[in-house]
């Protein structure tokens, strides 16, 4: 059994992979005796991760950290300084490349930040953007203005705002949707596969026809990274 760990800036996510099946798991009750290896990706410092790595060594479980490379199989990174690309973005690209081969894809991962990455059918990462996540956008305004306030019960909607919480939340949503539309302009194919992941992935996916929401996208990418890198 393989333990997969994805450490973002907000949350540590864990999953167990067995016969190719990836299932989210709770790190407080891990079946260490059945775990053969621990594969992890880390964009932020995380004490919890250090604890897990210590437990892994106590159980003699080998640990492997995913890193961005210039190329992996025929997937090529857009960044000259490829090590500066967020590993979660690279893993999302690896998953898209493996799951939607020979297709133009746009990968949108909505976590602390929202990242948007454009991938051609030939496996060339064209680059992308980093936006504040939806909560970061709304919090940055409520915390830095006198009169803009939020309301936890107000949903994000793709509509004009007719009160302050509407204007705030819908503004964050449409700004993010607009960035996805802009990303499409960088592909000749006008119907790329849109793939959403992360905290607000389902909400964003619902705004587009034929889009995919895969909450395990980064975990799948982490697993593919290990499979492709170990050979
Ligand atoms: C943009 C990110 C913080 C997103 O991470 P997350 O929202 O998952 O915490 C992460 O991809 C990152 O640290 N990127 C490094 C800069 C770059 O990708 O160019
Ligand atoms: K993330």
PDB file of C-alpha atoms and ligand atoms in Angstrom:
ATOM      1  CA  UNK A   1       0.000   0.000   0.000  1.00  0.00           C
ATOM      2  CA  UNK A   2       1.323   3.503  -0.859  1.00  0.00           C
ATOM      3  CA  UNK A   3       0.710   6.536   1.363  1.00  0.00           C
ATOM      4  CA  UNK A   4       0.332   9.766  -0.631  1.00  0.00           C
ATOM      5  CA  UNK A   5       0.684  13.144   1.121  1.00  0.00           C
ATOM      6  CA  UNK A   6      -0.086  16.535  -0.470  1.00  0.00           C
ATOM      7  CA  UNK A   7       0.856  19.523   1.690  1.00  0.00           C
ATOM      8  CA  UNK A   8      -0.725  22.802   0.562  1.00  0.00           C
ATOM      9  CA  UNK A   9      -0.530  26.207   2.255  1.00  0.00           C
ATOM     10  CA  UNK A  10      -3.817  25.592   4.046  1.00  0.00           C
ATOM     11  CA  UNK A  11      -4.182  21.852   4.513  1.00  0.00           C
ATOM     12  CA  UNK A  12      -2.304  18.546   4.498  1.00  0.00           C
ATOM     13  CA  UNK A  13      -4.186  15.950   2.461  1.00  0.00           C
ATOM     14  CA  UNK A  14      -3.509  12.180   2.662  1.00  0.00           C
ATOM     15  CA  UNK A  15      -4.607   9.198   0.598  1.00  0.00           C
ATOM     16  CA  UNK A  16      -3.843   5.479   0.415  1.00  0.00           C
ATOM     17  CA  UNK A  17      -3.194   3.877  -2.957  1.00  0.00           C
ATOM     18  CA  UNK A  18      -3.805   0.151  -3.409  1.00  0.00           C
ATOM     19  CA  UNK A  19      -3.952  -1.592  -6.834  1.00  0.00           C
ATOM     20  CA  UNK A  20      -4.210   1.835  -8.471  1.00  0.00           C
ATOM     21  CA  UNK A  21      -7.222   2.820  -6.350  1.00  0.00           C
ATOM     22  CA  UNK A  22      -6.643   6.127  -4.484  1.00  0.00           C
ATOM     23  CA  UNK A  23      -8.739   6.710  -1.362  1.00  0.00           C
ATOM     24  CA  UNK A  24      -8.497   9.751   0.961  1.00  0.00           C
ATOM     25  CA  UNK A  25      -7.463   8.750   4.489  1.00  0.00           C
ATOM     26  CA  UNK A  26      -7.063  10.239   7.938  1.00  0.00           C
ATOM     27  CA  UNK A  27      -3.449  10.610   9.024  1.00  0.00           C
ATOM     28  CA  UNK A  28      -4.290   9.976  12.682  1.00  0.00           C
ATOM     29  CA  UNK A  29      -5.101   6.294  12.046  1.00  0.00           C
ATOM     30  CA  UNK A  30      -2.653   4.993   9.446  1.00  0.00           C
ATOM     31  CA  UNK A  31      -2.146   1.234   8.841  1.00  0.00           C
ATOM     32  CA  UNK A  32       1.659   1.653   8.998  1.00  0.00           C
ATOM     33  CA  UNK A  33       2.345  -2.105   8.850  1.00  0.00           C
ATOM     34  CA  UNK A  34       0.674  -2.308   5.414  1.00  0.00           C
ATOM     35  CA  UNK A  35       2.386   0.806   4.000  1.00  0.00           C
ATOM     36  CA  UNK A  36       5.350   0.024   1.707  1.00  0.00           C
ATOM     37  CA  UNK A  37       6.303   3.582   0.752  1.00  0.00           C
ATOM     38  CA  UNK A  38       5.357   7.194   1.502  1.00  0.00           C
ATOM     39  CA  UNK A  39       5.291   9.592  -1.475  1.00  0.00           C
ATOM     40  CA  UNK A  40       4.812  13.282  -0.703  1.00  0.00           C
ATOM     41  CA  UNK A  41       4.639  16.758  -2.230  1.00  0.00           C
ATOM     42  CA  UNK A  42       5.037  19.916  -0.201  1.00  0.00           C
ATOM     43  CA  UNK A  43       4.427  23.552  -1.175  1.00  0.00           C
ATOM     44  CA  UNK A  44       4.499  24.860   2.373  1.00  0.00           C
ATOM     45  CA  UNK A  45       6.335  24.036   5.613  1.00  0.00           C
ATOM     46  CA  UNK A  46       4.254  21.702   7.714  1.00  0.00           C
ATOM     47  CA  UNK A  47       4.869  20.314  11.202  1.00  0.00           C
ATOM     48  CA  UNK A  48       2.351  17.515  10.607  1.00  0.00           C
ATOM     49  CA  UNK A  49       4.437  16.310   7.657  1.00  0.00           C
ATOM     50  CA  UNK A  50       7.551  16.148   9.822  1.00  0.00           C
ATOM     51  CA  UNK A  51       5.609  13.974  12.272  1.00  0.00           C
ATOM     52  CA  UNK A  52       4.534  11.622   9.495  1.00  0.00           C
ATOM     53  CA  UNK A  53       8.086  11.344   8.117  1.00  0.00           C
ATOM     54  CA  UNK A  54       9.307  10.500  11.626  1.00  0.00           C
ATOM     55  CA  UNK A  55       6.632   7.786  11.972  1.00  0.00           C
ATOM     56  CA  UNK A  56       7.574   6.455   8.524  1.00  0.00           C
ATOM     57  CA  UNK A  57      11.220   6.076   9.529  1.00  0.00           C
ATOM     58  CA  UNK A  58      10.191   4.410  12.786  1.00  0.00           C
ATOM     59  CA  UNK A  59       8.312   1.834  10.669  1.00  0.00           C
ATOM     60  CA  UNK A  60      11.191   1.691   8.132  1.00  0.00           C
ATOM     61  CA  UNK A  61       8.873   3.019   5.382  1.00  0.00           C
ATOM     62  CA  UNK A  62      10.924   4.633   2.570  1.00  0.00           C
ATOM     63  CA  UNK A  63       9.892   8.223   1.753  1.00  0.00           C
ATOM     64  CA  UNK A  64      10.061   9.941  -1.648  1.00  0.00           C
ATOM     65  CA  UNK A  65       9.523  13.689  -2.222  1.00  0.00           C
ATOM     66  CA  UNK A  66       8.036  14.735  -5.577  1.00  0.00           C
ATOM     67  CA  UNK A  67      10.002  17.461  -7.362  1.00  0.00           C
ATOM     68  CA  UNK A  68       9.353  19.461 -10.523  1.00  0.00           C
ATOM     69  CA  UNK A  69      11.632  18.556 -13.465  1.00  0.00           C
ATOM     70  CA  UNK A  70      12.103  20.177 -16.874  1.00  0.00           C
ATOM     71  CA  UNK A  71      10.448  17.142 -18.445  1.00  0.00           C
ATOM     72  CA  UNK A  72       8.675  13.973 -17.331  1.00  0.00           C
ATOM     73  CA  UNK A  73       7.915  11.409 -20.036  1.00  0.00           C
ATOM     74  CA  UNK A  74       6.836  13.745 -22.900  1.00  0.00           C
ATOM     75  CA  UNK A  75       5.345  16.369 -20.557  1.00  0.00           C
ATOM     76  CA  UNK A  76       7.479  19.526 -20.675  1.00  0.00           C
ATOM     77  CA  UNK A  77       7.477  22.339 -18.098  1.00  0.00           C
ATOM     78  CA  UNK A  78       7.021  25.956 -19.293  1.00  0.00           C
ATOM     79  CA  UNK A  79       9.271  27.412 -16.606  1.00  0.00           C
ATOM     80  CA  UNK A  80      12.934  27.999 -17.400  1.00  0.00           C
ATOM     81  CA  UNK A  81      13.504  27.826 -13.619  1.00  0.00           C
ATOM     82  CA  UNK A  82      11.312  24.718 -13.391  1.00  0.00           C
ATOM     83  CA  UNK A  83      12.059  24.233  -9.660  1.00  0.00           C
ATOM     84  CA  UNK A  84      10.140  27.460  -8.949  1.00  0.00           C
ATOM     85  CA  UNK A  85       6.875  25.976 -10.250  1.00  0.00           C
ATOM     86  CA  UNK A  86       4.598  24.837  -7.414  1.00  0.00           C
ATOM     87  CA  UNK A  87       4.828  21.032  -7.157  1.00  0.00           C
ATOM     88  CA  UNK A  88       1.018  20.862  -6.833  1.00  0.00           C
ATOM     89  CA  UNK A  89       0.734  22.564 -10.242  1.00  0.00           C
ATOM     90  CA  UNK A  90       3.212  20.075 -11.777  1.00  0.00           C
ATOM     91  CA  UNK A  91       1.297  17.134 -10.265  1.00  0.00           C
ATOM     92  CA  UNK A  92      -2.003  18.472 -11.639  1.00  0.00           C
ATOM     93  CA  UNK A  93      -0.348  18.707 -15.086  1.00  0.00           C
ATOM     94  CA  UNK A  94       1.022  15.152 -14.795  1.00  0.00           C
ATOM     95  CA  UNK A  95      -2.462  13.849 -13.934  1.00  0.00           C
ATOM     96  CA  UNK A  96      -4.067  15.762 -16.827  1.00  0.00           C
ATOM     97  CA  UNK A  97      -1.344  14.531 -19.206  1.00  0.00           C
ATOM     98  CA  UNK A  98      -1.937  10.919 -18.145  1.00  0.00           C
ATOM     99  CA  UNK A  99      -5.740  11.001 -17.905  1.00  0.00           C
ATOM    100  CA  UNK A 100      -6.475  13.120 -20.987  1.00  0.00           C
ATOM    101  CA  UNK A 101      -3.660  12.182 -23.381  1.00  0.00           C
ATOM    102  CA  UNK A 102      -3.382  14.041 -26.714  1.00  0.00           C
ATOM    103  CA  UNK A 103      -5.881  16.649 -25.481  1.00  0.00           C
ATOM    104  CA  UNK A 104      -5.492  20.388 -24.851  1.00  0.00           C
ATOM    105  CA  UNK A 105      -6.232  20.856 -21.139  1.00  0.00           C
ATOM    106  CA  UNK A 106      -6.603  23.699 -18.681  1.00  0.00           C
ATOM    107  CA  UNK A 107      -5.987  22.656 -15.056  1.00  0.00           C
ATOM    108  CA  UNK A 108      -7.559  24.870 -12.361  1.00  0.00           C
ATOM    109  CA  UNK A 109      -6.704  24.068  -8.723  1.00  0.00           C
ATOM    110  CA  UNK A 110      -8.540  26.210  -6.145  1.00  0.00           C
ATOM    111  CA  UNK A 111      -6.814  26.087  -2.797  1.00  0.00           C
ATOM    112  CA  UNK A 112      -5.303  28.863  -0.753  1.00  0.00           C
ATOM    113  CA  UNK A 113      -4.446  30.238  -4.185  1.00  0.00           C
ATOM    114  CA  UNK A 114      -6.213  29.425  -7.430  1.00  0.00           C
ATOM    115  CA  UNK A 115      -3.750  28.211 -10.042  1.00  0.00           C
ATOM    116  CA  UNK A 116      -4.515  27.948 -13.755  1.00  0.00           C
ATOM    117  CA  UNK A 117      -2.218  25.956 -16.062  1.00  0.00           C
ATOM    118  CA  UNK A 118      -2.475  25.472 -19.827  1.00  0.00           C
ATOM    119  CA  UNK A 119      -1.292  22.186 -21.369  1.00  0.00           C
ATOM    120  CA  UNK A 120      -1.243  21.353 -25.096  1.00  0.00           C
ATOM    121  CA  UNK A 121      -2.228  18.018 -26.622  1.00  0.00           C
ATOM    122  CA  UNK A 122       1.495  17.480 -27.336  1.00  0.00           C
ATOM    123  CA  UNK A 123       2.334  17.664 -23.614  1.00  0.00           C
ATOM    124  CA  UNK A 124       3.775  21.175 -23.639  1.00  0.00           C
ATOM    125  CA  UNK A 125       2.947  23.220 -20.504  1.00  0.00           C
ATOM    126  CA  UNK A 126       2.459  26.749 -21.893  1.00  0.00           C
ATOM    127  CA  UNK A 127       2.404  28.351 -18.418  1.00  0.00           C
ATOM    128  CA  UNK A 128      -0.397  29.796 -16.314  1.00  0.00           C
ATOM    129  CA  UNK A 129      -1.453  32.154 -13.550  1.00  0.00           C
ATOM    130  CA  UNK A 130      -1.586  32.345  -9.768  1.00  0.00           C
ATOM    131  CA  UNK A 131      -4.638  34.110  -8.311  1.00  0.00           C
ATOM    132  CA  UNK A 132      -5.713  34.563  -4.698  1.00  0.00           C
ATOM    133  CA  UNK A 133      -8.127  31.762  -3.751  1.00  0.00           C
ATOM    134  CA  UNK A 134     -11.789  32.771  -3.416  1.00  0.00           C
ATOM    135  CA  UNK A 135     -11.566  33.083   0.383  1.00  0.00           C
ATOM    136  CA  UNK A 136      -8.302  35.019   0.130  1.00  0.00           C
ATOM    137  CA  UNK A 137      -9.982  37.452  -2.286  1.00  0.00           C
ATOM    138  CA  UNK A 138     -12.977  38.093  -0.048  1.00  0.00           C
ATOM    139  CA  UNK A 139     -10.896  38.211   3.160  1.00  0.00           C
ATOM    140  CA  UNK A 140      -8.417  40.669   1.634  1.00  0.00           C
ATOM    141  CA  UNK A 141     -11.322  43.092   1.075  1.00  0.00           C
ATOM    142  CA  UNK A 142     -13.218  42.613   4.352  1.00  0.00           C
ATOM    143  CA  UNK A 143      -9.948  42.983   6.280  1.00  0.00           C
ATOM    144  CA  UNK A 144      -8.750  46.059   4.396  1.00  0.00           C
ATOM    145  CA  UNK A 145     -11.898  48.153   3.954  1.00  0.00           C
ATOM    146  CA  UNK A 146     -14.306  49.796   6.362  1.00  0.00           C
ATOM    147  CA  UNK A 147     -17.598  48.981   4.716  1.00  0.00           C
ATOM    148  CA  UNK A 148     -17.145  45.765   2.736  1.00  0.00           C
ATOM    149  CA  UNK A 149     -18.496  42.874   4.790  1.00  0.00           C
ATOM    150  CA  UNK A 150     -19.075  39.187   4.112  1.00  0.00           C
ATOM    151  CA  UNK A 151     -21.935  36.870   5.085  1.00  0.00           C
ATOM    152  CA  UNK A 152     -21.201  33.159   5.553  1.00  0.00           C
ATOM    153  CA  UNK A 153     -24.650  32.179   4.274  1.00  0.00           C
ATOM    154  CA  UNK A 154     -24.311  34.094   0.998  1.00  0.00           C
ATOM    155  CA  UNK A 155     -23.318  31.681  -1.791  1.00  0.00           C
ATOM    156  CA  UNK A 156     -20.840  32.487  -4.577  1.00  0.00           C
ATOM    157  CA  UNK A 157     -22.986  33.074  -7.688  1.00  0.00           C
ATOM    158  CA  UNK A 158     -22.259  34.080 -11.262  1.00  0.00           C
ATOM    159  CA  UNK A 159     -24.660  37.055 -11.025  1.00  0.00           C
ATOM    160  CA  UNK A 160     -24.515  40.806 -10.482  1.00  0.00           C
ATOM    161  CA  UNK A 161     -24.337  41.590  -6.765  1.00  0.00           C
ATOM    162  CA  UNK A 162     -27.362  43.397  -5.331  1.00  0.00           C
ATOM    163  CA  UNK A 163     -25.962  43.728  -1.803  1.00  0.00           C
ATOM    164  CA  UNK A 164     -22.477  43.916  -0.291  1.00  0.00           C
ATOM    165  CA  UNK A 165     -21.861  40.202   0.424  1.00  0.00           C
ATOM    166  CA  UNK A 166     -23.174  39.361  -3.097  1.00  0.00           C
ATOM    167  CA  UNK A 167     -20.916  41.943  -4.692  1.00  0.00           C
ATOM    168  CA  UNK A 168     -17.966  40.644  -2.707  1.00  0.00           C
ATOM    169  CA  UNK A 169     -18.436  36.918  -3.286  1.00  0.00           C
ATOM    170  CA  UNK A 170     -19.733  37.088  -6.851  1.00  0.00           C
ATOM    171  CA  UNK A 171     -16.824  39.411  -7.674  1.00  0.00           C
ATOM    172  CA  UNK A 172     -14.317  36.813  -6.469  1.00  0.00           C
ATOM    173  CA  UNK A 173     -16.082  34.102  -8.464  1.00  0.00           C
ATOM    174  CA  UNK A 174     -16.398  36.020 -11.746  1.00  0.00           C
ATOM    175  CA  UNK A 175     -12.792  37.249 -11.534  1.00  0.00           C
ATOM    176  CA  UNK A 176     -11.715  33.599 -11.322  1.00  0.00           C
ATOM    177  CA  UNK A 177     -14.102  32.525 -14.112  1.00  0.00           C
ATOM    178  CA  UNK A 178     -12.794  35.360 -16.268  1.00  0.00           C
ATOM    179  CA  UNK A 179      -9.223  34.119 -15.814  1.00  0.00           C
ATOM    180  CA  UNK A 180     -10.318  30.662 -17.012  1.00  0.00           C
ATOM    181  CA  UNK A 181     -11.884  32.243 -20.122  1.00  0.00           C
ATOM    182  CA  UNK A 182      -8.648  34.169 -20.736  1.00  0.00           C
ATOM    183  CA  UNK A 183      -6.639  30.929 -20.455  1.00  0.00           C
ATOM    184  CA  UNK A 184      -8.696  29.411 -23.281  1.00  0.00           C
ATOM    185  CA  UNK A 185      -7.481  32.201 -25.621  1.00  0.00           C
ATOM    186  CA  UNK A 186      -3.972  30.745 -25.437  1.00  0.00           C
ATOM    187  CA  UNK A 187      -5.066  27.525 -27.159  1.00  0.00           C
ATOM    188  CA  UNK A 188      -6.081  27.273 -30.831  1.00  0.00           C
ATOM    189  CA  UNK A 189      -8.514  24.506 -29.836  1.00  0.00           C
ATOM    190  CA  UNK A 190     -11.527  26.407 -28.536  1.00  0.00           C
ATOM    191  CA  UNK A 191     -12.861  23.450 -26.566  1.00  0.00           C
ATOM    192  CA  UNK A 192     -10.013  22.329 -24.287  1.00  0.00           C
ATOM    193  CA  UNK A 193     -10.709  19.900 -21.472  1.00  0.00           C
ATOM    194  CA  UNK A 194     -11.283  21.980 -18.307  1.00  0.00           C
ATOM    195  CA  UNK A 195     -10.166  20.074 -15.192  1.00  0.00           C
ATOM    196  CA  UNK A 196     -10.948  21.474 -11.728  1.00  0.00           C
ATOM    197  CA  UNK A 197      -9.502  20.435  -8.346  1.00  0.00           C
ATOM    198  CA  UNK A 198      -9.151  21.829  -4.823  1.00  0.00           C
ATOM    199  CA  UNK A 199     -11.446  23.341  -2.188  1.00  0.00           C
ATOM    200  CA  UNK A 200     -13.754  25.269  -4.516  1.00  0.00           C
ATOM    201  CA  UNK A 201     -13.214  23.028  -7.564  1.00  0.00           C
ATOM    202  CA  UNK A 202     -16.784  21.719  -7.615  1.00  0.00           C
ATOM    203  CA  UNK A 203     -18.217  25.261  -7.450  1.00  0.00           C
ATOM    204  CA  UNK A 204     -16.096  26.439 -10.405  1.00  0.00           C
ATOM    205  CA  UNK A 205     -16.654  23.270 -12.447  1.00  0.00           C
ATOM    206  CA  UNK A 206     -20.417  23.830 -12.236  1.00  0.00           C
ATOM    207  CA  UNK A 207     -20.013  27.102 -14.196  1.00  0.00           C
ATOM    208  CA  UNK A 208     -18.683  25.341 -17.310  1.00  0.00           C
ATOM    209  CA  UNK A 209     -20.146  22.832 -19.754  1.00  0.00           C
ATOM    210  CA  UNK A 210     -18.333  19.472 -20.029  1.00  0.00           C
ATOM    211  CA  UNK A 211     -15.802  20.407 -17.350  1.00  0.00           C
ATOM    212  CA  UNK A 212     -14.372  17.805 -14.948  1.00  0.00           C
ATOM    213  CA  UNK A 213     -14.006  18.109 -11.153  1.00  0.00           C
ATOM    214  CA  UNK A 214     -11.520  15.649  -9.687  1.00  0.00           C
ATOM    215  CA  UNK A 215     -10.834  16.203  -5.983  1.00  0.00           C
ATOM    216  CA  UNK A 216      -8.071  13.562  -6.203  1.00  0.00           C
ATOM    217  CA  UNK A 217      -6.340  15.140  -9.241  1.00  0.00           C
ATOM    218  CA  UNK A 218      -3.176  16.173  -7.365  1.00  0.00           C
ATOM    219  CA  UNK A 219      -3.042  12.820  -5.539  1.00  0.00           C
ATOM    220  CA  UNK A 220      -3.341  10.988  -8.877  1.00  0.00           C
ATOM    221  CA  UNK A 221      -0.565  13.197 -10.244  1.00  0.00           C
ATOM    222  CA  UNK A 222       1.585  12.360  -7.212  1.00  0.00           C
ATOM    223  CA  UNK A 223       1.037   8.655  -7.802  1.00  0.00           C
ATOM    224  CA  UNK A 224       1.824   8.964 -11.534  1.00  0.00           C
ATOM    225  CA  UNK A 225       4.940  10.996 -10.650  1.00  0.00           C
ATOM    226  CA  UNK A 226       6.188   8.141  -8.459  1.00  0.00           C
ATOM    227  CA  UNK A 227       5.386   5.487 -11.089  1.00  0.00           C
ATOM    228  CA  UNK A 228       7.043   7.510 -13.891  1.00  0.00           C
ATOM    229  CA  UNK A 229      10.051   8.555 -11.773  1.00  0.00           C
ATOM    230  CA  UNK A 230      10.923   5.244 -10.150  1.00  0.00           C
ATOM    231  CA  UNK A 231      11.646   3.573 -13.513  1.00  0.00           C
TER     232      UNK A 231
HETATM  233  C1  LIG B   1       0.599  28.939  -5.949  1.00  0.00           C
HETATM  234  C2  LIG B   1       0.714  27.920  -4.849  1.00  0.00           C
HETATM  235  C3  LIG B   1       0.987  28.580  -3.517  1.00  0.00           C
HETATM  236  C4  LIG B   1      -0.617  27.148  -4.754  1.00  0.00           C
HETATM  237  O1  LIG B   1      -0.558  26.315  -3.633  1.00  0.00           O
HETATM  238  P1  LIG B   1      -1.852  25.969  -2.719  1.00  0.00           P
HETATM  239  O2  LIG B   1      -2.933  26.945  -3.068  1.00  0.00           O
HETATM  240  O3  LIG B   1      -2.213  24.583  -3.102  1.00  0.00           O
HETATM  241  O4  LIG B   1      -1.407  26.090  -1.319  1.00  0.00           O
HETATM  242  C5  LIG B   1       1.835  26.909  -5.190  1.00  0.00           C
HETATM  243  O5  LIG B   1       1.611  26.380  -6.472  1.00  0.00           O
HETATM  244  C6  LIG B   1       3.212  27.546  -5.151  1.00  0.00           C
HETATM  245  O6  LIG B   1       3.781  27.676  -4.104  1.00  0.00           O
HETATM  246  N1  LIG B   1       3.759  27.944  -6.361  1.00  0.00           N
HETATM  247  C7  LIG B   1       5.088  28.508  -6.424  1.00  0.00           C
HETATM  248  C8  LIG B   1       5.142  29.644  -7.423  1.00  0.00           C
HETATM  249  C9  LIG B   1       4.806  29.239  -8.854  1.00  0.00           C
HETATM  250  O7  LIG B   1       4.094  28.228  -9.068  1.00  0.00           O
HETATM  251  O8  LIG B   1       5.254  29.964  -9.796  1.00  0.00           O
HETATM  252  K1  LIG B   2      -3.730  22.778  -3.689  1.00  0.00           K
END
